Amino acid sequence: MSVRPPAHVAPYVEALGEDRAVAFLLAAGGAPAYLAERPSEENRLVPVIGRDGLAALAADFGSRIDRVPVAKAWIARVWADRGMPAVEIARRLHTTDKTVRGWLKPAGLGAAEREARRER
């Protein structure tokens, strides 16, 4: 893993690995997902993460995930870490380049630090 996933994404990365977790989140994020331990080839997620990936998720989550996280900010950080430009990330995630740059800024500035910067 190149970028540490947030807690709500970590179980997907542990079950699938980073690349397939990104693919799964892009394909199923924002909605419920129904999982089968032995999915058929007609399952729409089989081409995305494979039968073994669906089986791994079913083993960890059971037969249903109430809402798959969207995790765009984490995906943006993963892609940026791999060298993808912010404008391309924005296109792929259907958001603005300004939003992507905000996601990629280092975190950690508290209210006091932000106020001090404004005063300068």
Coordinates of N, CA and C in Angstrom, one line a residue:
M1 N 0.8 -1.2 0.0 CA 0.0 0.0 0.0 C 0.9 1.2 0.0
S2 N 0.6 2.1 -0.9 CA 1.3 3.3 -0.9 C 0.8 4.4 -0.1
V3 N -0.6 4.5 0.0 CA -1.2 5.5 0.8 C -2.1 4.8 1.9
R4 N -1.9 5.2 3.1 CA -2.7 4.6 4.2 C -4.2 4.9 4.0
P5 N -5.0 3.9 4.0 CA -6.4 4.1 3.8 C -7.1 4.6 5.1
P6 N -8.1 5.4 5.0 CA -8.8 5.8 6.3 C -9.5 4.6 6.8
A7 N -10.0 4.7 8.1 CA -10.5 3.5 8.8 C -11.7 2.9 8.0
H8 N -12.6 3.7 7.4 CA -13.8 3.2 6.7 C -13.4 2.5 5.4
V9 N -12.2 2.7 4.9 CA -11.8 2.1 3.6 C -10.8 0.9 3.9
A10 N -10.2 0.9 5.0 CA -9.1 -0.1 5.3 C -9.6 -1.6 5.2
P11 N -10.9 -1.9 5.6 CA -11.3 -3.3 5.4 C -11.3 -3.8 3.9
Y12 N -11.7 -2.8 3.1 CA -11.7 -3.1 1.6 C -10.3 -3.4 1.1
V13 N -9.4 -2.5 1.5 CA -8.0 -2.7 1.1 C -7.4 -3.9 1.6
E14 N -7.7 -4.3 2.9 CA -7.2 -5.5 3.4 C -7.7 -6.8 2.7
A15 N -9.0 -6.7 2.3 CA -9.6 -7.9 1.6 C -9.2 -8.0 0.2
L16 N -9.0 -6.8 -0.5 CA -8.8 -6.8 -1.9 C -7.4 -6.4 -2.4
G17 N -6.7 -5.7 -1.6 CA -5.5 -5.0 -2.0 C -5.9 -3.6 -2.6
E18 N -4.9 -2.8 -2.7 CA -5.1 -1.4 -3.0 C -5.8 -1.2 -4.4
D19 N -5.2 -1.9 -5.4 CA -5.8 -1.7 -6.8 C -7.2 -2.1 -6.9
R20 N -7.5 -3.3 -6.4 CA -8.9 -3.8 -6.6 C -9.8 -3.1 -5.6
A21 N -9.3 -2.6 -4.5 CA -10.2 -1.8 -3.6 C -10.6 -0.5 -4.3
V22 N -9.7 0.1 -5.0 CA -10.0 1.4 -5.8 C -11.0 1.0 -6.8
A23 N -10.8 0.0 -7.6 CA -11.8 -0.4 -8.6 C -13.1 -0.7 -8.0
F24 N -13.2 -1.4 -6.9 CA -14.5 -1.8 -6.3 C -15.2 -0.5 -5.8
L25 N -14.5 0.4 -5.2 CA -15.1 1.6 -4.7 C -15.6 2.5 -5.8
L26 N -14.9 2.5 -6.9 CA -15.4 3.3 -8.1 C -16.6 2.7 -8.7
A27 N -16.7 1.3 -8.7 CA -17.8 0.6 -9.3 C -19.0 0.6 -8.4
A28 N -18.8 0.5 -7.1 CA -20.0 0.3 -6.2 C -20.2 1.3 -5.2
G29 N -19.3 2.3 -5.1 CA -19.4 3.3 -4.0 C -20.6 4.1 -4.0
G30 N -21.2 4.4 -2.8 CA -22.4 5.2 -2.7 C -23.7 4.4 -2.6
A31 N -23.6 3.1 -2.8 CA -24.8 2.3 -2.8 C -24.6 1.0 -2.1
P32 N -25.7 0.3 -1.8 CA -25.5 -1.0 -1.2 C -24.9 -2.0 -2.2
A33 N -24.2 -3.0 -1.7 CA -23.7 -4.1 -2.5 C -24.1 -5.4 -1.9
Y34 N -24.5 -6.3 -2.8 CA -24.9 -7.6 -2.5 C -23.7 -8.5 -2.9
L35 N -23.3 -9.4 -1.9 CA -22.1 -10.2 -2.2 C -22.4 -11.7 -2.1
A36 N -21.8 -12.4 -2.9 CA -22.0 -13.9 -2.9 C -20.7 -14.5 -2.7
E37 N -20.6 -15.6 -1.9 CA -19.4 -16.3 -1.7 C -19.0 -17.0 -3.0
R38 N -20.0 -17.4 -3.8 CA -19.7 -18.1 -5.1 C -20.5 -17.3 -6.2
P39 N -20.0 -16.2 -6.6 CA -20.7 -15.4 -7.6 C -20.7 -16.0 -9.0
S40 N -21.7 -15.8 -9.7 CA -21.7 -16.3 -11.1 C -21.0 -15.3 -12.0
E41 N -20.7 -15.7 -13.2 CA -20.0 -14.8 -14.1 C -20.9 -13.6 -14.5
E42 N -22.2 -13.7 -14.3 CA -23.1 -12.6 -14.7 C -23.1 -11.4 -13.7
N43 N -22.5 -11.7 -12.5 CA -22.4 -10.6 -11.5 C -21.6 -9.5 -12.1
R44 N -22.1 -8.3 -11.9 CA -21.5 -7.1 -12.6 C -20.2 -6.7 -11.9
L45 N -19.9 -7.2 -10.7 CA -18.6 -6.9 -10.1 C -17.5 -7.9 -10.4
V46 N -17.9 -9.1 -11.0 CA -16.8 -10.1 -11.3 C -15.8 -9.5 -12.2
P47 N -16.2 -8.8 -13.3 CA -15.1 -8.2 -14.1 C -14.3 -7.1 -13.4
V48 N -14.8 -6.5 -12.4 CA -14.1 -5.4 -11.7 C -13.1 -6.0 -10.7
I49 N -13.5 -6.9 -9.8 CA -12.6 -7.4 -8.8 C -12.4 -8.9 -8.8
G50 N -13.0 -9.6 -9.7 CA -12.9 -11.1 -9.8 C -13.8 -11.8 -8.8
R51 N -13.9 -13.1 -9.1 CA -14.7 -13.9 -8.3 C -14.1 -14.1 -6.9
D52 N -12.8 -14.2 -6.9 CA -12.1 -14.3 -5.6 C -12.2 -13.0 -4.8
G53 N -12.2 -11.9 -5.4 CA -12.4 -10.6 -4.7 C -13.8 -10.5 -4.1
L54 N -14.8 -10.9 -4.8 CA -16.1 -10.9 -4.2 C -16.2 -11.9 -3.1
A55 N -15.6 -13.1 -3.3 CA -15.6 -14.1 -2.2 C -14.9 -13.5 -0.9
A56 N -13.8 -12.8 -1.1 CA -13.1 -12.2 0.0 C -14.0 -11.2 0.7
L57 N -14.7 -10.4 0.0 CA -15.5 -9.4 0.6 C -16.7 -10.1 1.3
A58 N -17.3 -11.1 0.7 CA -18.4 -11.8 1.4 C -17.9 -12.5 2.7
A59 N -16.7 -13.0 2.7 CA -16.1 -13.6 3.9 C -16.0 -12.5 5.0
D60 N -15.6 -11.3 4.6 CA -15.3 -10.3 5.6 C -16.6 -9.5 6.0
F61 N -17.5 -9.3 5.0 CA -18.7 -8.4 5.3 C -20.0 -9.2 5.3
G62 N -20.0 -10.4 4.9 CA -21.3 -11.1 4.8 C -21.9 -10.9 3.5
S63 N -23.2 -11.1 3.4 CA -23.9 -11.1 2.0 C -24.3 -9.7 1.6
R64 N -24.1 -8.6 2.4 CA -24.6 -7.3 2.0 C -23.7 -6.2 2.7
I65 N -23.4 -5.2 2.0 CA -22.8 -4.0 2.5 C -23.8 -2.9 2.4
D66 N -24.2 -2.3 3.5 CA -25.3 -1.4 3.4 C -25.0 -0.2 2.5
R67 N -23.8 0.3 2.6 CA -23.5 1.4 1.7 C -21.9 1.4 1.5
V68 N -21.5 1.1 0.3 CA -20.1 1.1 0.0 C -19.6 2.6 0.1
P69 N -18.5 2.8 0.7 CA -18.0 4.2 0.8 C -17.6 4.7 -0.6
V70 N -17.6 6.0 -0.8 CA -17.2 6.6 -2.1 C -15.7 6.8 -2.1
A71 N -15.2 7.4 -1.0 CA -13.7 7.5 -0.8 C -12.9 8.2 -1.9
K72 N -13.5 9.2 -2.5 CA -12.8 9.9 -3.6 C -11.5 10.6 -3.1
A73 N -11.5 11.1 -1.9 CA -10.3 11.8 -1.4 C -9.1 10.8 -1.3
W74 N -9.4 9.6 -0.8 CA -8.4 8.6 -0.7 C -7.9 8.1 -2.0
I75 N -8.9 7.9 -2.9 CA -8.5 7.4 -4.3 C -7.6 8.5 -5.0
A76 N -8.0 9.8 -4.8 CA -7.2 10.8 -5.3 C -5.8 10.8 -4.8
R77 N -5.6 10.6 -3.5 CA -4.2 10.5 -2.9 C -3.5 9.3 -3.5
V78 N -4.2 8.2 -3.6 CA -3.5 7.0 -4.2 C -3.0 7.3 -5.6
W79 N -3.9 7.8 -6.4 CA -3.5 8.1 -7.8 C -2.4 9.2 -7.9
A80 N -2.5 10.2 -7.0 CA -1.4 11.3 -7.0 C -0.1 10.7 -6.6
D81 N -0.1 9.7 -5.6 CA 1.1 9.1 -5.2 C 1.7 8.3 -6.3
R82 N 0.9 7.8 -7.3 CA 1.4 7.1 -8.4 C 1.8 8.0 -9.6
G83 N 1.7 9.3 -9.4 CA 2.2 10.3 -10.4 C 1.1 10.8 -11.3
M84 N -0.2 10.5 -11.0 CA -1.2 11.0 -11.9 C -1.5 12.5 -11.6
P85 N -1.5 13.4 -12.6 CA -1.8 14.8 -12.4 C -3.2 15.1 -11.8
A86 N -3.3 16.2 -11.1 CA -4.5 16.5 -10.4 C -5.7 16.7 -11.4
V87 N -5.4 17.2 -12.6 CA -6.5 17.5 -13.5 C -7.0 16.1 -14.1
E88 N -6.1 15.1 -14.2 CA -6.6 13.8 -14.7 C -7.4 13.1 -13.6
I89 N -6.9 13.3 -12.3 CA -7.7 12.7 -11.2 C -9.1 13.3 -11.2
A90 N -9.1 14.6 -11.3 CA -10.4 15.3 -11.3 C -11.4 14.8 -12.4
R91 N -10.8 14.6 -13.6 CA -11.7 14.0 -14.7 C -12.2 12.6 -14.3
R92 N -11.3 11.8 -13.8 CA -11.7 10.4 -13.5 C -12.7 10.3 -12.4
L93 N -12.6 11.3 -11.4 CA -13.5 11.2 -10.2 C -14.7 12.1 -10.4
H94 N -14.8 12.8 -11.5 CA -15.9 13.7 -11.8 C -16.1 14.7 -10.8
T95 N -15.0 15.4 -10.6 CA -14.9 16.5 -9.6 C -14.0 17.6 -10.2
T96 N -13.8 18.7 -9.5 CA -12.9 19.8 -10.0 C -11.5 19.6 -9.6
D97 N -10.6 20.2 -10.4 CA -9.2 20.1 -10.0 C -8.9 20.8 -8.7
K98 N -9.7 21.9 -8.4 CA -9.5 22.6 -7.2 C -9.9 21.7 -6.0
T99 N -10.9 20.9 -6.1 CA -11.3 20.0 -5.1 C -10.2 18.9 -4.9
V100 N -9.6 18.4 -6.0 CA -8.6 17.4 -5.9 C -7.3 18.0 -5.2
R101 N -7.0 19.2 -5.6 CA -5.8 19.9 -4.9 C -6.0 20.0 -3.4
G102 N -7.3 20.3 -3.0 CA -7.6 20.4 -1.6 C -7.4 19.1 -0.9
W103 N -7.9 18.0 -1.5 CA -7.7 16.7 -1.0 C -6.2 16.3 -0.8
L104 N -5.4 16.8 -1.7 CA -4.0 16.5 -1.7 C -3.1 17.3 -0.8
K105 N -3.7 18.4 -0.3 CA -2.9 19.3 0.7 C -2.6 18.5 1.9
P106 N -1.5 18.7 2.5 CA -1.2 18.1 3.8 C -2.2 18.5 4.9
A107 N -2.7 17.5 5.6 CA -3.7 17.8 6.7 C -2.9 18.2 7.9
G108 N -3.7 18.7 8.9 CA -3.1 19.0 10.2 C -3.1 20.4 10.6
L109 N -3.5 21.3 9.8 CA -3.6 22.7 10.3 C -4.9 22.9 11.1
G110 N -4.7 23.2 12.3 CA -5.8 23.4 13.2 C -6.3 24.8 13.1
A111 N -7.4 25.2 13.8 CA -8.0 26.5 13.7 C -7.0 27.6 14.1
A112 N -6.2 27.4 15.1 CA -5.2 28.4 15.5 C -4.2 28.7 14.4
E113 N -3.7 27.6 13.7 CA -2.7 27.8 12.6 C -3.4 28.5 11.4
R114 N -4.6 28.2 11.1 CA -5.3 28.8 10.0 C -5.5 30.3 10.3
E115 N -5.9 30.6 11.5 CA -6.1 32.0 11.9 C -4.7 32.8 11.9
A116 N -3.7 32.2 12.3 CA -2.3 32.8 12.3 C -1.9 33.1 10.8
R117 N -2.2 32.2 9.9 CA -1.9 32.4 8.5 C -2.7 33.6 7.9
R118 N -4.0 33.7 8.3 CA -4.8 34.8 7.8 C -4.3 36.1 8.3
E119 N -3.8 36.2 9.5 CA -3.3 37.4 10.0 C -2.0 37.9 9.4
R120 N -1.2 37.0 8.8 CA 0.0 37.4 8.1 C -0.1 38.2 6.9

